[in-house]
Short mmCIF file of C-alpha atoms and ligand atoms in Angstrom, two decimals:
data_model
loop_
_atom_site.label_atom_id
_atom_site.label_comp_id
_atom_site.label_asym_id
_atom_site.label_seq_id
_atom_site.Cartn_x
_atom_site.Cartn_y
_atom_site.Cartn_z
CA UNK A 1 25.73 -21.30 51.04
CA UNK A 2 27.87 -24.25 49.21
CA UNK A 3 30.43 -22.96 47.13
CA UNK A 4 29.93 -24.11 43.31
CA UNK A 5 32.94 -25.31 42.56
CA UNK A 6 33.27 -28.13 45.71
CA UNK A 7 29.54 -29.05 46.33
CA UNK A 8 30.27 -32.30 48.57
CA UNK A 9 27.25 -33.39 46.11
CA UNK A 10 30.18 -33.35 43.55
CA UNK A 11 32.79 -35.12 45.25
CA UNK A 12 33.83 -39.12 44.60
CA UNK A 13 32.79 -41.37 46.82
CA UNK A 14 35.81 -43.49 47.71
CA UNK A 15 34.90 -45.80 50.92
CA UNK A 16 34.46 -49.23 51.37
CA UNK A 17 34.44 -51.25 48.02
CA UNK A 18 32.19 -48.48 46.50
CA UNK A 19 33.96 -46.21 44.07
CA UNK A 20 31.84 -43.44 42.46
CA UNK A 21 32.54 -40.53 40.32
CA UNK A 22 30.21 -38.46 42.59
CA UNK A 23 27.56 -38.77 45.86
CA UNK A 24 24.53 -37.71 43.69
CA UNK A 25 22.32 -41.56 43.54
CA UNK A 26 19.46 -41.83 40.91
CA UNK A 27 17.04 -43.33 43.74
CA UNK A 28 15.10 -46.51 42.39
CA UNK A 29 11.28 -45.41 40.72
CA UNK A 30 9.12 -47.57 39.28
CA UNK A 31 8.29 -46.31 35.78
CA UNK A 32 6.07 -49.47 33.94
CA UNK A 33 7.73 -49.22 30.78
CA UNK A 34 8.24 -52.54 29.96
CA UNK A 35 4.92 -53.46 28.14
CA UNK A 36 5.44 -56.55 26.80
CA UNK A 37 4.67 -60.37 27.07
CA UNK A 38 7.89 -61.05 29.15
CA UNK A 39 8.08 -58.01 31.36
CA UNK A 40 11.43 -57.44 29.81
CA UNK A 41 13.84 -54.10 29.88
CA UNK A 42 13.83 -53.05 26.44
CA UNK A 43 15.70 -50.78 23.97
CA UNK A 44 13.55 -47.33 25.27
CA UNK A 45 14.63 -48.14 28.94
CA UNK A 46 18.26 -48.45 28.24
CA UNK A 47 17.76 -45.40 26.87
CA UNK A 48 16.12 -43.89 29.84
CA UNK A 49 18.83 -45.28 31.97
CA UNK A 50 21.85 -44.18 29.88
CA UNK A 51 20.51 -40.81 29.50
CA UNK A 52 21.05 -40.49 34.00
CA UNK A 53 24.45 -42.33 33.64
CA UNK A 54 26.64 -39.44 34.79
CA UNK A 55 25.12 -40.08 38.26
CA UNK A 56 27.02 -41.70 40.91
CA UNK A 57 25.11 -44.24 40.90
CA UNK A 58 21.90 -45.30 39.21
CA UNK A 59 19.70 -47.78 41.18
CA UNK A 60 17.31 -49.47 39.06
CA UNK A 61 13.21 -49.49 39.63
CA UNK A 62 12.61 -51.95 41.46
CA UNK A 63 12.86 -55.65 39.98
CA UNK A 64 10.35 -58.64 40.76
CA UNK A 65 12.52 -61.64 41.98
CA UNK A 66 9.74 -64.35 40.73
CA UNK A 67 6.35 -64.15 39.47
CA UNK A 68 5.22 -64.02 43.14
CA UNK A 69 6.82 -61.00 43.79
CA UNK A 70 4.97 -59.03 41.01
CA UNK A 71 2.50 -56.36 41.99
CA UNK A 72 2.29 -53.32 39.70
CA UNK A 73 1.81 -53.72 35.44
CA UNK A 74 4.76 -53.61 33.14
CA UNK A 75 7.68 -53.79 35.74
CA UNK A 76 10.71 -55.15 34.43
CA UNK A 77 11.51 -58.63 36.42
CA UNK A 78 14.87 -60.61 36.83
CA UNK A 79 13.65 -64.40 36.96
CA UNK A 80 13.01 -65.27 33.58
CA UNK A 81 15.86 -65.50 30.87
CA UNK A 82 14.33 -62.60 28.55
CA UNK A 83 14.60 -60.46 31.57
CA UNK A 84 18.47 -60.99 31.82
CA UNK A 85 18.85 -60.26 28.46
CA UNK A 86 16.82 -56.95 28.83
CA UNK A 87 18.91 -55.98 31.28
CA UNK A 88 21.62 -56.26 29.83
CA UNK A 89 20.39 -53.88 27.60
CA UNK A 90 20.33 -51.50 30.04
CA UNK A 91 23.94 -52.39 32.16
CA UNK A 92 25.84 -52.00 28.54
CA UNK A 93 24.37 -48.89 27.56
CA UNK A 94 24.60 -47.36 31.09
CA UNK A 95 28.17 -48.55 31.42
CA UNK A 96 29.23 -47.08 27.94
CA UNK A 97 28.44 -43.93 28.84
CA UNK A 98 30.31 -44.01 31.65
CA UNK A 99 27.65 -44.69 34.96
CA UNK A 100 27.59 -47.45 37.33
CA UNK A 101 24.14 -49.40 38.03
CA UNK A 102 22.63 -51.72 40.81
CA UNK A 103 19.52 -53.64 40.77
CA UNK A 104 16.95 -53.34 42.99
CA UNK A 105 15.34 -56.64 44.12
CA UNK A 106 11.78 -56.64 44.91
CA UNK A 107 9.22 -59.31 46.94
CA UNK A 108 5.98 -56.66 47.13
CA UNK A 109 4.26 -59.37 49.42
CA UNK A 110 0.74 -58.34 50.26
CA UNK A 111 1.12 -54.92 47.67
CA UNK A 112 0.62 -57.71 45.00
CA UNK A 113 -3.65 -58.72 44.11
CA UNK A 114 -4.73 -62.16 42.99
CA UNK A 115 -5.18 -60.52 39.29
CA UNK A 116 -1.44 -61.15 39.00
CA UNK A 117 -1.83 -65.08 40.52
CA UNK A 118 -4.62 -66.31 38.79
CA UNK A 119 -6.78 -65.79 41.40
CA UNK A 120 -4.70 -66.64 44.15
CA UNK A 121 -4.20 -64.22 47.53
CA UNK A 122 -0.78 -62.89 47.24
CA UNK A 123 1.34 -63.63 50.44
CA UNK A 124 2.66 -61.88 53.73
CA UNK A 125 4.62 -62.49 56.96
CA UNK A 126 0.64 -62.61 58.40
CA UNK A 127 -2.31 -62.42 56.99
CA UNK A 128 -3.68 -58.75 57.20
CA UNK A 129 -5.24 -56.81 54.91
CA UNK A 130 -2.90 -53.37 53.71
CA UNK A 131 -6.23 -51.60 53.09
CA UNK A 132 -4.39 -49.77 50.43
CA UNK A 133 -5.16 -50.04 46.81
CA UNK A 134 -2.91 -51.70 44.62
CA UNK A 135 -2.42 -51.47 40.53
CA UNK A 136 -3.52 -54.39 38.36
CA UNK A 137 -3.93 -55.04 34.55
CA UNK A 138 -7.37 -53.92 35.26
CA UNK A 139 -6.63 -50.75 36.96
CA UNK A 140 -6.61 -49.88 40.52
CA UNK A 141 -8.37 -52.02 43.31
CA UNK A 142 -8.55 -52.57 46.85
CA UNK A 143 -5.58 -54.99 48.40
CA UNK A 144 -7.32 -58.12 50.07
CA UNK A 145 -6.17 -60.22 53.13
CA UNK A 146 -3.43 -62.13 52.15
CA UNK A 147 -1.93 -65.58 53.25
CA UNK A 148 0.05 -65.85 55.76
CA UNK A 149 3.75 -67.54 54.31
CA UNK A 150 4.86 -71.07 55.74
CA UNK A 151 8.23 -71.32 56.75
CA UNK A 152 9.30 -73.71 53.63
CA UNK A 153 7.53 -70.93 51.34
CA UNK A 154 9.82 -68.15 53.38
CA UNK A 155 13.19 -70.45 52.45
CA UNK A 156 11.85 -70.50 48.74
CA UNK A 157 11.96 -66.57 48.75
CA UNK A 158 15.10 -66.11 50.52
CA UNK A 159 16.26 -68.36 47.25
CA UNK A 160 14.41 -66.27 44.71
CA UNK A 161 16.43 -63.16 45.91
CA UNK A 162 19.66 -65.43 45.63
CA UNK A 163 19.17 -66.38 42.39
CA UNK A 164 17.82 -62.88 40.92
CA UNK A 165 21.61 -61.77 42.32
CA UNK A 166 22.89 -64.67 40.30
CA UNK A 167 20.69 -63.20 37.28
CA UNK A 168 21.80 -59.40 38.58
CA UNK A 169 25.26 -60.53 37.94
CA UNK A 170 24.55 -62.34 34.42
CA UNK A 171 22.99 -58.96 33.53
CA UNK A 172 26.03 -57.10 34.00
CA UNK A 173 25.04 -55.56 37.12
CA UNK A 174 27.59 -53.54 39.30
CA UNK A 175 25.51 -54.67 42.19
CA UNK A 176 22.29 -55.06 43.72
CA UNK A 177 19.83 -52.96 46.42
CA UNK A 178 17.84 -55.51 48.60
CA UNK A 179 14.63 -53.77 48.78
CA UNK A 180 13.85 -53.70 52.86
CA UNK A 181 11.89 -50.91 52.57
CA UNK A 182 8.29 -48.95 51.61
CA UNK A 183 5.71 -51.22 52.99
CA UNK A 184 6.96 -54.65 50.60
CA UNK A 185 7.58 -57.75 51.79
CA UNK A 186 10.54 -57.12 53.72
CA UNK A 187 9.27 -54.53 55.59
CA UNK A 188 6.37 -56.49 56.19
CA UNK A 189 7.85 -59.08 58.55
CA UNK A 190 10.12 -55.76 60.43
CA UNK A 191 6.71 -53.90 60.80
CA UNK A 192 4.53 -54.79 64.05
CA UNK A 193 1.42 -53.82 62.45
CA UNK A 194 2.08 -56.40 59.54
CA UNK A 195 3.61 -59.41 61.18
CA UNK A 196 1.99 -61.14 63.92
CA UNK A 197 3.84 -64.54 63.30
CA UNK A 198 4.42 -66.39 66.50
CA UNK A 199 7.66 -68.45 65.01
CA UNK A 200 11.37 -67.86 64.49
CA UNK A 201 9.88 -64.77 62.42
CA UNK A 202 8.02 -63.08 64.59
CA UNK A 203 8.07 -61.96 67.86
CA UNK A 204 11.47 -60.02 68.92
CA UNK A 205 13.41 -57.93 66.45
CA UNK A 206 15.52 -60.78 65.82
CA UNK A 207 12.98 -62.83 64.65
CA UNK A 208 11.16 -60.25 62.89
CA UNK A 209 14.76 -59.19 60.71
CA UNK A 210 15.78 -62.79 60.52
CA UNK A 211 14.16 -62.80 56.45
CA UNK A 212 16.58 -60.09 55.72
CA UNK A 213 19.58 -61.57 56.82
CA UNK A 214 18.67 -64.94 55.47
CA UNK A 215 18.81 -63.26 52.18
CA UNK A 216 21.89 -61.58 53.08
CA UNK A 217 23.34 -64.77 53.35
CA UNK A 218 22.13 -66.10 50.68
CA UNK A 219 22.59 -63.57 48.45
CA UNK A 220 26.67 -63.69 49.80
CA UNK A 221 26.99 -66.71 47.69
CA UNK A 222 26.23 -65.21 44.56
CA UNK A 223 27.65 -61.90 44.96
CA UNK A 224 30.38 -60.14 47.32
CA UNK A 225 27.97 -58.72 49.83
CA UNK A 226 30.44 -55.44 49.31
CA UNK A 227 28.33 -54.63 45.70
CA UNK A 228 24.84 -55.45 48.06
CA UNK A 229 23.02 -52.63 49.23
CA UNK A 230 20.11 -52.80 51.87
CA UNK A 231 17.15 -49.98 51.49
CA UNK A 232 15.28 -49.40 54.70
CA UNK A 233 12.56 -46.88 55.61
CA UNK A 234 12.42 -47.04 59.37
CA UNK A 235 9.95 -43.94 59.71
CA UNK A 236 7.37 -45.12 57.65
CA UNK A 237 4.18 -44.28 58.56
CA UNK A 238 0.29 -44.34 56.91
CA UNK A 239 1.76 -45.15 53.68
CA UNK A 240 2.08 -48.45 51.60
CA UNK A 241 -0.27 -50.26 54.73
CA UNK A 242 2.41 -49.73 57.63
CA UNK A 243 1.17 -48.07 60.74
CA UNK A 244 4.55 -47.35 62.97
CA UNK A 245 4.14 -49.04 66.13
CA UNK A 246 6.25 -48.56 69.37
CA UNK A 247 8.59 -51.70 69.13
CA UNK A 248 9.54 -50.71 65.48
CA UNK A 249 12.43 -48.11 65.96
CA UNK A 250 14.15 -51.04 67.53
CA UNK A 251 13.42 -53.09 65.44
CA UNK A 252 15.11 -51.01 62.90
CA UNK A 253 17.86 -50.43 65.39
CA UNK A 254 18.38 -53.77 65.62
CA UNK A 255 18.55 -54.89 62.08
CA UNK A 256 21.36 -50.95 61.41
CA UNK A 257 23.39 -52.91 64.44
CA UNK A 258 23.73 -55.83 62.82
CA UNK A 259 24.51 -54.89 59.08
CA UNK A 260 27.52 -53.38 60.51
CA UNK A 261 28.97 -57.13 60.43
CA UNK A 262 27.85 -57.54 56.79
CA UNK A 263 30.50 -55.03 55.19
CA UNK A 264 27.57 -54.04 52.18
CA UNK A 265 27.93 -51.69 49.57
CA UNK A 266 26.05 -49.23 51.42
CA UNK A 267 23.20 -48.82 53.39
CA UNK A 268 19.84 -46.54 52.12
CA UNK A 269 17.29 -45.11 53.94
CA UNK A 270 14.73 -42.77 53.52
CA UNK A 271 13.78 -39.69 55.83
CA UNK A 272 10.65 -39.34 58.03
CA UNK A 273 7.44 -37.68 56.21
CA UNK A 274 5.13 -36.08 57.66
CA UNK A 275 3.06 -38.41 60.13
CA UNK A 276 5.97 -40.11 61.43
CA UNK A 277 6.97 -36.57 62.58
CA UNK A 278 3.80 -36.03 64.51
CA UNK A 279 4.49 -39.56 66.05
CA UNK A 280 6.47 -39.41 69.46
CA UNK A 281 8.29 -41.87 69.27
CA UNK A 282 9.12 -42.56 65.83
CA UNK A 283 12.54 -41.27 64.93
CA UNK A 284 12.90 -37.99 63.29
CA UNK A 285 16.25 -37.66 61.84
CA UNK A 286 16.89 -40.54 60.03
CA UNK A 287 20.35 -40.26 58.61
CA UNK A 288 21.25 -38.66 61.77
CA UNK A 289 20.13 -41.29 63.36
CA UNK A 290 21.27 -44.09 62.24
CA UNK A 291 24.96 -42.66 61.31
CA UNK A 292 25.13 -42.66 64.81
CA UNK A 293 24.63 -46.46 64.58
CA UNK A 294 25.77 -47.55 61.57
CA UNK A 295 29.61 -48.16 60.46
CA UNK A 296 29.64 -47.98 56.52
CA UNK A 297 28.47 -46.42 53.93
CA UNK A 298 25.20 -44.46 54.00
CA UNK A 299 22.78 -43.15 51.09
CA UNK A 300 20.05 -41.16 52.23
CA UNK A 301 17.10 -40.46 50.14
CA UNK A 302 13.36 -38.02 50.67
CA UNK A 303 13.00 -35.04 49.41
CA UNK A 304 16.32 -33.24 49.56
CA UNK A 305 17.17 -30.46 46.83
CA UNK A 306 20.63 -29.48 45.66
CA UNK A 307 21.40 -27.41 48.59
CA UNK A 308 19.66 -29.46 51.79
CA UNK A 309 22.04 -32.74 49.84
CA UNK A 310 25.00 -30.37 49.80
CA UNK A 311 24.45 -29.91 54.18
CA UNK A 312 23.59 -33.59 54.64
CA UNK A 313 26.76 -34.95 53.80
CA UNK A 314 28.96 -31.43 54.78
CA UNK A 315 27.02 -32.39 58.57
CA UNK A 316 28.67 -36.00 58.45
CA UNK A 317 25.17 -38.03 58.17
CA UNK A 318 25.28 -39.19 55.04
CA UNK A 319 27.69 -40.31 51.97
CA UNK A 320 25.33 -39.97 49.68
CA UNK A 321 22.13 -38.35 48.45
CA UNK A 322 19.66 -40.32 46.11
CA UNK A 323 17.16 -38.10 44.06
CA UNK A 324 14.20 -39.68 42.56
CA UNK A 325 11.83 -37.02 40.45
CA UNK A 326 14.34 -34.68 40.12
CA UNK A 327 16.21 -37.44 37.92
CA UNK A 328 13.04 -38.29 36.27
CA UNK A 329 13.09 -34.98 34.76
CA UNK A 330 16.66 -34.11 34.36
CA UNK A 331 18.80 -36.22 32.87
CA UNK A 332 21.73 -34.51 33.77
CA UNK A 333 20.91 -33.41 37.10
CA UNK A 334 24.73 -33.64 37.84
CA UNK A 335 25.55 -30.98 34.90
CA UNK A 336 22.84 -28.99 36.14
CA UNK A 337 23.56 -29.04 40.20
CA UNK A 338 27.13 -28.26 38.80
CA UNK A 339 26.10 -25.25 37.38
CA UNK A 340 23.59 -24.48 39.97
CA UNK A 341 21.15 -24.20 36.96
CA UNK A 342 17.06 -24.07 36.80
CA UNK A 343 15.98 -27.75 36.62
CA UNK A 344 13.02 -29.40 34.39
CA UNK A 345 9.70 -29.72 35.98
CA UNK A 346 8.22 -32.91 36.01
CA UNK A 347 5.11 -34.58 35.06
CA UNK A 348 3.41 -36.93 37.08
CA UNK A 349 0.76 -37.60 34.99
CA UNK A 350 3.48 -39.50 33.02
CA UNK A 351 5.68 -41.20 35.81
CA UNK A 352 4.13 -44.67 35.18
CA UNK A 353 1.68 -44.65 32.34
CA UNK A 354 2.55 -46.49 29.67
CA UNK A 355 3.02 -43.76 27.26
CA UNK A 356 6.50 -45.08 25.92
CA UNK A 357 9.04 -42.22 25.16
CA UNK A 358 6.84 -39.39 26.76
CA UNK A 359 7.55 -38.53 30.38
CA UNK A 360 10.35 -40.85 30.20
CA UNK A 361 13.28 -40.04 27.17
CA UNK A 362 12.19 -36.53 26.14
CA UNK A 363 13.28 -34.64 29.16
CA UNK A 364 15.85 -31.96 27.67
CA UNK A 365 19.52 -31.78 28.86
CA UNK A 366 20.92 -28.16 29.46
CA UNK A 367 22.40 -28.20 26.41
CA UNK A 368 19.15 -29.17 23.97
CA UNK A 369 17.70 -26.29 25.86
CA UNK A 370 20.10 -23.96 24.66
CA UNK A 371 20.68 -25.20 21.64
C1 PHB B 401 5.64 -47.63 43.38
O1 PHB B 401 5.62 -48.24 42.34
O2 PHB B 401 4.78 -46.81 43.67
C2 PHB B 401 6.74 -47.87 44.32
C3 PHB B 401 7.57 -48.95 44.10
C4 PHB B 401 8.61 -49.18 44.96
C5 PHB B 401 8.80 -48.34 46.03
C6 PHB B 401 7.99 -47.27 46.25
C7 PHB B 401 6.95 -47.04 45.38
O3 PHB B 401 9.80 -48.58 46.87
#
């Protein structure tokens, strides 16, 4: 069992351009708090956000690059004006107590329903039907078949997620998470099952990555690509509309390979749940995996606990841990992984209903509770 005193959990992070106080991540969650005509970041979520600042890193919720790219209620975005200035809310308050923040850019693609587009099918590498259900003003509904994206309409993206850096930046940002992951847009045109383009993106891996490294490059002119970070979830499987299919580890292989020549921030996956497991040839070990592969830095993120974090970077296959609900409920998960503490359970019923301050800021710290 991991001493106390020198959980790796604990330990700066020191490597590449990233410099962070400790390896403990606040993983990005949506959390639909900003309930207002813009869709800004407001007063209550700098709030939330400063509360988690003595994490190693915060990485925001993830933040619409254009109207296009919206697909849940009350998200904060980062394409209008009002939405830079909410965020700077958030960066000053999170950076005066100390933390470090990235944004999280996010193109949900076929996730999106026309009740956010007047009407209008939302768009996808291809167009095929998630079958999932997605959340609209109006509550929850079945995802349609969306429209498949022309190739000038793909260019006009890769430029959204350029300037939402530029905005990232303008907010105060330390950085920004490309969102490559969960079933969204990105991970449409990697995922087999999703893209069935027969143009320069579709087809081979290359093809099907080539979005992602457009925006890489892109992005680059904005923004150092050493404060970019790249989320993947390579496993994914009968979740968010992706069905694994054989061609997709390499796919993923293929896209690991080639970040190594993009010197990012970091890259941040997520571990295999529980169908991918039962799949044969879907890969099992992520971090392992891919640290195998991959050059730089390396956040992993799904479902680890203070002491399965603590092995995952004492085995060598991973920097970094991100935790999502446990951060949600404790705001100073560091403190309390420090002290090897009880932690605050959470409740889901409030993780994204709008119910303002409860759920959200009124998690205790260790020391209201023993006040
Ligand atoms: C969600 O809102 O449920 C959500 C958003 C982004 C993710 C995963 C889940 O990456």
């Amino acid at each position: 069992m991991t001493q106390i005193e020198n959980q790796p959990l604990l330990q700066p992070l020191q490597k590449g351009a990233l410099d962070l106080k400790n390896r403990m991540v606040m993983a990005p969650m949506t959390r639909s708090r900003a309930n207002n005509p813009e869709n800004a970041a407001t007063d209550l979520v700098a709030e939330y956000y400063a509360q988690r600042a003595s994490a190693g890193l915060i990485i925001s919720e993830g933040t619409p690059v254009s109207k296009q790219a919206v697909g849940y209620i009350n998200v904060p975005g980062i394409y209008t004006q009002a939405q830079v200035e909410g965020w700077k809310l958030v960066t000053s308050a999170v950076h005066a107590n100390g933390g470090k923040i990235f944004a999280q850019l996010w193109h949900v693609g076929r996730m999106s329903h026309p009740d956010f587009h007047n009407g209008e099918l939302p768009v996808a590498p291809s167009a095929i039907n998630p079958n999932d259900k997605s959340y609209t003003p109006q509550g929850f509904k079945d995802t349609v078949t969306p429209r498949a994206l022309e190739v000038p309409e793909i260019k006009a993206i890769v430029q959204d997620f350029r300037k939402a850096a530029a905005n990232a930046v303008e907010a105060g940002f330390d950085g920004v998470e490309i969102h490559a992951s969960n079933g969204y847009l990105l991970h449409q045109f990697f995922s087999s099952s999703a893209n069935t383009r027969t143009d320069a993106y579709g087809g081979s891996a290359e093809n099907k990555a080539r979005i992602l490294f457009e925006i890489l490059d892109a992005v680059k002119e904005v923004l150092d690509l050493s404060k970019v970070g790249v989320r993947l979830n390579p496993s994914l499987h009968g979740g968010f509309g992706i069905e694994l299919s054989q061609a997709d580890p390499e796919t993923f292989e293929y896209i690991v390979q080639k970040l190594n020549d993009y010197n990012l921030a970091y890259l941040h996956l997520t571990e295999a749940g529980a169908a991918a497991r039962a799949l044969p040839f879907a890969i099992k070990e992520v971090a392992q995996h891919f640290r195998k592969i991959y050059q730089g830095t390396l956040i992993t993120n799904g479902g680890y606990t203070r002491e399965s974090g603590n092995k995952v970077i004492e085995a060598g296959y991973a920097d970094a841990v991100a935790f999502g609900v446990p951060f949600i409920a404790n705001p100073d998960l560091v403190e309390r992984f420090a002290q090897n503490t009880n932690l605050n359970q959470p409740d889901p019923n409030t993780f994204y209903s709008n119910t303002a301050e409860k759920g959200y800021t009124d998690y205790p710290t260790l020391a209201q509770v023993t006040a």
